[in-house]
Amino acid sequence: MTTHYDVIVAGLGAMGSATAAHLATRGKRVLGLERWTPGHRNASSHGDSRIIREMYFEHPMYVPLLQRAYELWAELGDHARTELLHITGGLMIGPEDGALVTGTLRSAREYNLNYELLSPREVSFRYPAFMLRDDLIAVRDPRAGYLDPEACNGAHLDLAAGKGAELRYDEPVIEWNSSESGVTVTTPKASYSADHLVLAVGARTRSLLKGLELPLEVERQAVFWMEPDPDAANYDESAFPIYAYEYEPREICYGFPRLPRGVKSSVMHSGEIVKDADSVDSEIRDEEVNPLRRALAPILPGMSRAPVRERDVCLFTNTPDHDFIIDFHPAHSRVLISSACSGHGFKFASAIGEIQADLVTSGRSRFDLGPFGLDRPSLYLNSSEKILYRK
């Protein structure tokens, strides 16, 4: 007899693994389907680090969601008996009237968060690797830090499996069908039925949306691990926070303290838009690091000259307004479309998993999900009208 599931989760990256874990802990019969093996490098959830920060410059609406995410990451780490969340503090650097600094301060003040304003001299005194240009300022977020994405995904998947979820790898979804009574999902190996389907397939979302043309773009993001000085402690976690720097209006680079692979940094949303996520160029050419070097020079001159130790490609799935999508398909009420996180979603995965479990079990969430709905006007902007960071 074929098993009927409560929920099928397609895609077991950040959002899918978290959703499967939250559903399984509620006693739901869950089937997770992943087209690759665990820990694959073909999407958005691999690597050693993702930034988490409480003072969200993009918009204050994200702060309550972040605060819940912090709580859930801590709980997951306790359950897995491993450190998933590393608090280093964070510096949001830029001109005093720039989008990064003003947006960070807006979120901090609206939610009464503790912060510090630091001058270039104060930044260098506290964090010697940084040498900020005189016309810059930094906002310090004491709760900022980084997550280990592969460990986070692994912990969610282990929790889901431990609570009875059936997780199948190397089994992509080919198609799905929905009716008033349930959904059917077809893979190369079998067909499965369930009450609900959660589509959390990242860069492959558009290929699985029946009759729905969402304006999603897949971006090839290049990231680099540098080695400015292997013997200097200035880049170690105890002396080097995560950071974001607005080097041109609404153009941002970001980075992390030294990890085993090196000192990671990248320029946000600087990559090529690709038509097919499955044929993206995974080779990073030497000259691709040059924009990052120019961006880093006014704040981290040592990093700007450092040799590249490793490089990698990550895929962003961008909406025009760079806000997420968490909403039911307008023609198929049993199908929840998840994410399209525009390069800033991983930190929220623990909370989004909880939200999506709420939606498919009760139809409700305690958070206002209107800004992530499919009917919001800003989701359908032309590319020339794209909002990089919300005002």
Protein backbone atom coordinates (compact mmCIF):
# COMPACT_ATOMS: atom_id res chain seq x y z
CA MET A 1 0.00 0.00 0.00
CA THR A 2 1.36 3.42 -0.99
CA THR A 3 2.04 5.78 1.92
CA HIS A 4 0.08 9.01 1.93
CA TYR A 5 1.98 11.86 3.55
CA ASP A 6 0.77 14.91 5.37
CA VAL A 7 3.35 17.09 3.62
CA ILE A 8 5.88 16.60 0.85
CA VAL A 9 8.80 19.04 0.98
CA ALA A 10 10.57 19.47 -2.35
CA GLY A 11 14.13 20.69 -1.80
CA LEU A 12 16.12 20.03 1.36
CA GLY A 13 18.37 23.07 1.46
CA ALA A 14 18.07 25.74 4.13
CA MET A 15 14.31 26.34 3.93
CA GLY A 16 13.27 22.81 3.05
CA SER A 17 15.32 21.10 5.76
CA ALA A 18 14.01 23.52 8.39
CA THR A 19 10.42 23.04 7.24
CA ALA A 20 10.76 19.25 7.30
CA ALA A 21 12.20 19.41 10.82
CA HIS A 22 9.43 21.62 12.20
CA LEU A 23 6.73 19.48 10.61
CA ALA A 24 8.22 16.21 11.80
CA THR A 25 8.56 17.44 15.37
CA ARG A 26 4.80 18.06 15.30
CA GLY A 27 4.19 14.45 14.43
CA LYS A 28 3.39 15.02 10.75
CA ARG A 29 4.13 12.38 8.15
CA VAL A 30 6.78 14.12 6.04
CA LEU A 31 8.48 13.16 2.81
CA GLY A 32 11.50 15.22 1.82
CA LEU A 33 12.73 15.04 -1.77
CA GLU A 34 16.16 16.34 -2.80
CA ARG A 35 17.59 16.11 -6.30
CA TRP A 36 21.20 15.83 -5.05
CA THR A 37 23.06 14.18 -2.19
CA PRO A 38 23.41 15.94 1.20
CA GLY A 39 26.05 18.66 1.26
CA HIS A 40 26.01 19.20 -2.51
CA ARG A 41 27.43 22.42 -3.98
CA ASN A 42 24.87 23.07 -6.71
CA ALA A 43 22.66 25.66 -5.05
CA SER A 44 22.65 28.14 -2.16
CA SER A 45 23.19 26.32 1.14
CA HIS A 46 26.77 25.08 0.98
CA GLY A 47 29.97 26.56 2.38
CA ASP A 48 31.30 27.44 5.81
CA SER A 49 29.52 30.66 6.74
CA ARG A 50 26.46 32.87 6.40
CA ILE A 51 26.07 36.23 8.14
CA ILE A 52 23.38 36.77 10.76
CA ARG A 53 22.65 40.29 12.06
CA GLU A 54 19.83 41.71 14.12
CA MET A 55 19.85 45.34 12.94
CA TYR A 56 18.46 44.73 9.49
CA PHE A 57 19.25 47.66 7.22
CA GLU A 58 17.03 46.35 4.43
CA HIS A 59 13.87 47.02 6.48
CA PRO A 60 12.84 46.91 10.16
CA MET A 61 10.04 44.45 9.32
CA TYR A 62 12.67 41.70 9.32
CA VAL A 63 13.76 42.27 12.94
CA PRO A 64 11.00 40.25 14.70
CA LEU A 65 11.57 37.38 12.28
CA LEU A 66 15.30 37.55 12.99
CA GLN A 67 14.78 37.53 16.73
CA ARG A 68 12.77 34.34 16.43
CA ALA A 69 15.45 32.88 14.15
CA TYR A 70 18.13 33.54 16.80
CA GLU A 71 16.04 31.65 19.36
CA LEU A 72 15.49 28.70 17.07
CA TRP A 73 19.13 28.45 15.95
CA ALA A 74 20.16 28.30 19.61
CA GLU A 75 17.58 25.57 20.30
CA LEU A 76 18.71 23.58 17.26
CA GLY A 77 22.35 23.85 18.33
CA ASP A 78 21.48 22.60 21.80
CA HIS A 79 19.58 19.68 20.33
CA ALA A 80 22.42 18.82 17.94
CA ARG A 81 25.02 19.40 20.65
CA THR A 82 27.08 21.57 18.34
CA GLU A 83 27.73 25.28 17.91
CA LEU A 84 25.81 26.52 14.91
CA LEU A 85 25.66 30.23 15.74
CA HIS A 86 28.90 32.17 16.28
CA ILE A 87 28.51 35.67 17.71
CA THR A 88 31.39 37.93 16.67
CA GLY A 89 29.65 41.29 16.61
CA GLY A 90 29.27 43.10 13.33
CA LEU A 91 30.24 46.40 11.69
CA MET A 92 27.90 48.09 9.23
CA ILE A 93 30.21 50.56 7.49
CA GLY A 94 29.52 53.37 5.08
CA PRO A 95 28.83 57.09 4.66
CA GLU A 96 26.76 58.54 7.47
CA ASP A 97 23.89 59.27 5.07
CA GLY A 98 24.18 56.01 3.11
CA ALA A 99 21.50 53.31 2.89
CA LEU A 100 23.48 50.81 4.97
CA VAL A 101 24.13 53.07 7.97
CA THR A 102 20.76 54.83 7.96
CA GLY A 103 18.87 51.57 7.46
CA THR A 104 20.79 49.87 10.27
CA LEU A 105 20.08 52.75 12.64
CA ARG A 106 16.41 52.77 11.64
CA SER A 107 15.99 49.11 12.62
CA ALA A 108 18.00 49.58 15.83
CA ARG A 109 15.98 52.59 16.97
CA GLU A 110 12.60 51.21 15.97
CA TYR A 111 13.18 48.09 18.08
CA ASN A 112 15.29 49.72 20.80
CA LEU A 113 18.33 47.55 20.04
CA ASN A 114 21.73 48.22 21.57
CA TYR A 115 24.26 49.64 19.13
CA GLU A 116 27.43 51.71 18.99
CA LEU A 117 28.48 54.39 16.51
CA LEU A 118 32.21 54.16 15.88
CA SER A 119 34.56 56.57 14.14
CA PRO A 120 37.36 55.28 11.88
CA ARG A 121 39.85 55.74 14.73
CA GLU A 122 37.64 53.84 17.18
CA VAL A 123 37.16 51.01 14.70
CA SER A 124 40.93 50.65 14.14
CA PHE A 125 41.62 50.74 17.88
CA ARG A 126 39.13 47.95 18.55
CA TYR A 127 39.70 45.94 15.35
CA PRO A 128 43.27 46.54 14.10
CA ALA A 129 42.79 44.96 10.66
CA PHE A 130 40.33 47.72 9.75
CA MET A 131 41.61 51.09 8.51
CA LEU A 132 38.54 53.09 7.51
CA ARG A 133 38.66 56.10 5.25
CA ASP A 134 37.98 59.33 7.20
CA ASP A 135 34.58 59.96 5.61
CA LEU A 136 33.15 56.64 6.81
CA ILE A 137 31.36 55.59 9.99
CA ALA A 138 30.49 52.18 11.47
CA VAL A 139 27.46 50.95 13.39
CA ARG A 140 28.32 48.03 15.65
CA ASP A 141 25.69 45.30 16.00
CA PRO A 142 26.69 43.30 19.11
CA ARG A 143 24.49 40.30 18.21
CA ALA A 144 25.81 39.87 14.68
CA GLY A 145 27.87 36.86 13.73
CA TYR A 146 27.75 33.90 11.40
CA LEU A 147 26.10 30.52 10.97
CA ASP A 148 27.67 27.31 9.70
CA PRO A 149 25.21 26.50 6.86
CA GLU A 150 26.16 22.90 6.24
CA ALA A 151 26.02 22.11 9.96
CA CYS A 152 22.68 23.94 10.25
CA ASN A 153 21.16 21.99 7.36
CA GLY A 154 22.56 18.75 8.73
CA ALA A 155 21.09 19.43 12.16
CA HIS A 156 17.65 20.15 10.67
CA LEU A 157 17.79 17.00 8.52
CA ASP A 158 18.93 14.85 11.46
CA LEU A 159 16.11 16.25 13.58
CA ALA A 160 13.56 15.60 10.83
CA ALA A 161 14.74 12.02 10.28
CA GLY A 162 14.88 11.38 14.02
CA LYS A 163 11.24 12.40 14.28
CA GLY A 164 10.18 10.07 11.51
CA ALA A 165 10.51 12.09 8.30
CA GLU A 166 11.38 10.08 5.21
CA LEU A 167 14.18 11.84 3.33
CA ARG A 168 15.01 10.77 -0.21
CA TYR A 169 18.10 12.02 -2.06
CA ASP A 170 19.06 11.92 -5.74
CA GLU A 171 15.34 12.10 -6.46
CA PRO A 172 14.26 15.34 -8.15
CA VAL A 173 10.65 16.40 -8.56
CA ILE A 174 9.65 16.19 -12.22
CA GLU A 175 6.09 17.43 -11.88
CA TRP A 176 3.24 17.82 -9.43
CA ASN A 177 -0.54 17.93 -9.65
CA SER A 178 -3.02 19.33 -7.18
CA SER A 179 -6.73 18.82 -6.57
CA GLU A 180 -9.21 19.61 -3.82
CA SER A 181 -8.30 16.37 -2.07
CA GLY A 182 -4.48 16.55 -2.19
CA VAL A 183 -1.32 16.68 -4.26
CA THR A 184 0.60 14.13 -6.30
CA VAL A 185 4.32 14.49 -6.87
CA THR A 186 6.20 12.57 -9.55
CA THR A 187 9.93 11.80 -9.54
CA PRO A 188 12.00 9.52 -11.82
CA LYS A 189 11.53 6.75 -9.24
CA ALA A 190 7.91 6.97 -8.09
CA SER A 191 4.77 9.01 -7.51
CA TYR A 192 3.79 10.19 -4.04
CA SER A 193 0.62 11.69 -2.59
CA ALA A 194 0.14 14.14 0.27
CA ASP A 195 -2.20 16.72 1.71
CA HIS A 196 0.24 19.56 1.00
CA LEU A 197 3.37 20.31 -1.01
CA VAL A 198 6.05 22.82 -0.05
CA LEU A 199 8.21 23.95 -2.98
CA ALA A 200 11.57 24.99 -1.53
CA VAL A 201 13.72 24.41 -4.59
CA GLY A 202 15.55 27.75 -4.77
CA ALA A 203 16.99 28.47 -8.19
CA ARG A 204 14.81 25.77 -9.77
CA THR A 205 11.53 27.33 -8.56
CA ARG A 206 10.30 28.68 -11.88
CA SER A 207 10.60 25.29 -13.60
CA LEU A 208 8.12 23.78 -11.10
CA LEU A 209 5.48 26.52 -11.11
CA LYS A 210 2.43 25.48 -13.08
CA GLY A 211 0.83 28.42 -14.88
CA LEU A 212 2.61 31.00 -12.74
CA GLU A 213 5.25 33.26 -14.26
CA LEU A 214 7.11 34.76 -11.33
CA PRO A 215 9.77 37.40 -12.10
CA LEU A 216 12.65 35.49 -10.53
CA GLU A 217 16.27 35.83 -11.61
CA VAL A 218 19.08 33.41 -10.83
CA GLU A 219 22.38 35.12 -10.09
CA ARG A 220 25.81 33.53 -10.10
CA GLN A 221 27.55 34.90 -7.00
CA ALA A 222 31.33 34.51 -6.69
CA VAL A 223 32.85 34.29 -3.19
CA PHE A 224 36.50 34.30 -2.19
CA TRP A 225 38.60 33.15 0.74
CA MET A 226 41.69 35.33 1.09
CA GLU A 227 44.82 34.91 3.18
CA PRO A 228 46.00 38.39 4.18
CA ASP A 229 48.56 37.16 6.73
CA PRO A 230 48.49 33.61 8.03
CA ASP A 231 50.49 34.58 11.13
CA ALA A 232 48.47 37.68 12.14
CA ALA A 233 45.76 37.33 14.78
CA ASN A 234 44.01 40.50 13.53
CA TYR A 235 41.73 38.42 11.32
CA ASP A 236 40.84 35.80 13.91
CA GLU A 237 37.33 35.63 15.29
CA SER A 238 38.32 37.28 18.58
CA ALA A 239 39.58 40.41 16.79
CA PHE A 240 37.64 40.53 13.53
CA PRO A 241 33.83 40.86 13.31
CA ILE A 242 31.57 40.16 10.38
CA TYR A 243 31.06 43.32 8.34
CA ALA A 244 29.18 44.93 5.48
CA TYR A 245 30.49 48.01 3.69
CA GLU A 246 28.58 50.32 1.33
CA TYR A 247 31.41 51.34 -0.98
CA GLU A 248 29.15 52.98 -3.58
CA PRO A 249 25.50 54.04 -3.17
CA ARG A 250 23.59 50.78 -2.54
CA GLU A 251 26.61 48.67 -3.53
CA ILE A 252 27.84 46.47 -0.69
CA CYS A 253 30.67 44.08 0.05
CA TYR A 254 30.76 41.85 3.11
CA GLY A 255 32.97 39.40 4.94
CA PHE A 256 33.85 37.15 7.86
CA PRO A 257 36.69 36.43 10.26
CA ARG A 258 39.25 33.77 9.45
CA LEU A 259 37.86 30.27 9.13
CA PRO A 260 39.72 27.09 8.10
CA ARG A 261 39.36 27.97 4.40
CA GLY A 262 40.61 31.55 4.87
CA VAL A 263 39.08 35.01 5.32
CA LYS A 264 35.90 35.02 3.24
CA SER A 265 34.59 38.06 1.41
CA SER A 266 32.42 38.96 -1.59
CA VAL A 267 30.63 41.79 -3.35
CA MET A 268 26.86 41.48 -2.90
CA HIS A 269 24.74 41.13 -6.04
CA SER A 270 27.65 41.55 -8.42
CA GLY A 271 27.18 38.35 -10.38
CA GLU A 272 25.93 37.36 -13.79
CA ILE A 273 22.22 36.63 -14.25
CA VAL A 274 21.92 33.13 -15.70
CA LYS A 275 19.07 31.62 -17.68
CA ASP A 276 19.56 28.03 -16.55
CA ALA A 277 20.62 27.22 -12.99
CA ASP A 278 21.74 23.75 -14.09
CA SER A 279 24.29 25.06 -16.58
CA VAL A 280 25.88 27.82 -14.50
CA ASP A 281 29.63 28.30 -14.93
CA SER A 282 31.22 26.98 -11.73
CA GLU A 283 34.74 28.10 -12.67
CA ILE A 284 35.75 31.49 -11.26
CA ARG A 285 38.33 33.34 -13.31
CA ASP A 286 41.25 35.18 -11.70
CA GLU A 287 40.03 38.63 -12.76
CA GLU A 288 36.68 38.17 -11.00
CA VAL A 289 38.30 39.10 -7.69
CA ASN A 290 39.27 42.59 -8.90
CA PRO A 291 35.96 44.35 -8.03
CA LEU A 292 36.21 42.92 -4.53
CA ARG A 293 39.77 44.19 -4.13
CA ARG A 294 38.70 47.71 -5.16
CA ALA A 295 35.73 47.61 -2.78
CA LEU A 296 37.83 46.50 0.20
CA ALA A 297 40.67 48.99 -0.22
CA PRO A 298 39.06 51.88 1.78
CA ILE A 299 38.39 49.70 4.86
CA LEU A 300 40.66 46.63 4.76
CA PRO A 301 43.79 47.47 2.78
CA GLY A 302 45.54 44.28 3.84
CA MET A 303 42.65 42.17 2.62
CA SER A 304 42.45 44.09 -0.66
CA ARG A 305 45.98 42.98 -1.55
CA ALA A 306 45.81 39.45 -0.14
CA PRO A 307 46.21 36.34 -2.28
CA VAL A 308 43.12 34.25 -2.98
CA ARG A 309 43.22 30.91 -1.21
CA GLU A 310 39.90 29.44 -2.38
CA ARG A 311 36.92 30.49 -4.49
CA ASP A 312 33.42 29.18 -5.02
CA VAL A 313 30.06 29.88 -6.69
CA CYS A 314 26.73 30.28 -4.90
CA LEU A 315 23.35 30.79 -6.57
CA PHE A 316 21.04 33.62 -5.55
CA THR A 317 17.38 33.51 -6.56
CA ASN A 318 16.31 37.16 -6.67
CA THR A 319 12.93 38.85 -6.62
CA PRO A 320 12.75 42.39 -8.08
CA ASP A 321 12.25 43.92 -4.60
CA HIS A 322 14.67 41.44 -2.94
CA ASP A 323 12.04 40.41 -0.39
CA PHE A 324 11.16 36.74 0.08
CA ILE A 325 8.27 34.72 -1.26
CA ILE A 326 6.26 32.72 1.28
CA ASP A 327 2.77 32.18 -0.07
CA PHE A 328 0.35 29.59 -1.39
CA HIS A 329 0.01 29.14 -5.13
CA PRO A 330 -2.99 31.27 -6.17
CA ALA A 331 -4.52 28.43 -8.18
CA HIS A 332 -3.46 25.53 -5.94
CA SER A 333 -4.16 26.17 -2.27
CA ARG A 334 -2.36 23.01 -1.16
CA VAL A 335 0.97 24.14 -2.64
CA LEU A 336 3.17 26.53 -0.66
CA ILE A 337 5.87 28.42 -2.57
CA SER A 338 8.89 29.02 -0.37
CA SER A 339 11.73 31.49 -0.39
CA ALA A 340 13.45 33.10 -3.39
CA CYS A 341 15.61 34.70 -0.76
CA SER A 342 17.60 37.12 -2.95
CA GLY A 343 20.89 36.28 -1.30
CA HIS A 344 20.00 37.22 2.27
CA GLY A 345 17.73 34.43 3.45
CA PHE A 346 19.82 31.76 5.14
CA LYS A 347 19.86 33.49 8.53
CA PHE A 348 16.05 33.29 8.62
CA ALA A 349 15.77 29.60 7.74
CA SER A 350 15.06 28.34 11.25
CA ALA A 351 12.14 30.77 11.62
CA ILE A 352 10.89 30.33 8.05
CA GLY A 353 10.76 26.58 8.62
CA GLU A 354 8.53 27.18 11.63
CA ILE A 355 6.35 29.64 9.69
CA GLN A 356 5.88 27.23 6.81
CA ALA A 357 4.99 24.40 9.17
CA ASP A 358 2.38 26.72 10.69
CA LEU A 359 0.97 27.60 7.28
CA VAL A 360 0.49 24.05 6.03
CA THR A 361 -0.93 22.80 9.34
CA SER A 362 -3.14 25.72 10.39
CA GLY A 363 -3.10 28.19 7.50
CA ARG A 364 -1.86 30.95 9.79
CA SER A 365 1.36 32.50 11.08
CA ARG A 366 1.99 34.85 13.98
CA PHE A 367 4.09 37.00 11.64
CA ASP A 368 2.77 39.43 9.05
CA LEU A 369 3.56 37.70 5.76
CA GLY A 370 2.00 40.35 3.54
CA PRO A 371 5.42 41.68 2.42
CA PHE A 372 6.26 38.15 1.19
CA GLY A 373 2.99 37.55 -0.65
CA LEU A 374 2.58 36.85 -4.34
CA ASP A 375 0.15 39.76 -4.73
CA ARG A 376 2.49 42.53 -3.57
CA PRO A 377 2.99 45.15 -6.31
CA SER A 378 6.76 45.39 -5.79
CA LEU A 379 7.17 41.75 -6.84
CA TYR A 380 6.28 42.70 -10.40
CA LEU A 381 8.56 45.67 -11.00
CA ASN A 382 10.44 45.89 -14.26
CA SER A 383 14.14 45.20 -13.95
CA SER A 384 14.86 48.90 -14.50
CA GLU A 385 12.78 49.68 -11.41
CA LYS A 386 14.44 47.09 -9.19
CA ILE A 387 14.64 47.92 -5.49
CA LEU A 388 17.98 46.67 -4.17
CA TYR A 389 17.32 47.58 -0.57
CA ARG A 390 13.96 48.70 0.79
CA LYS A 391 13.64 52.27 2.03
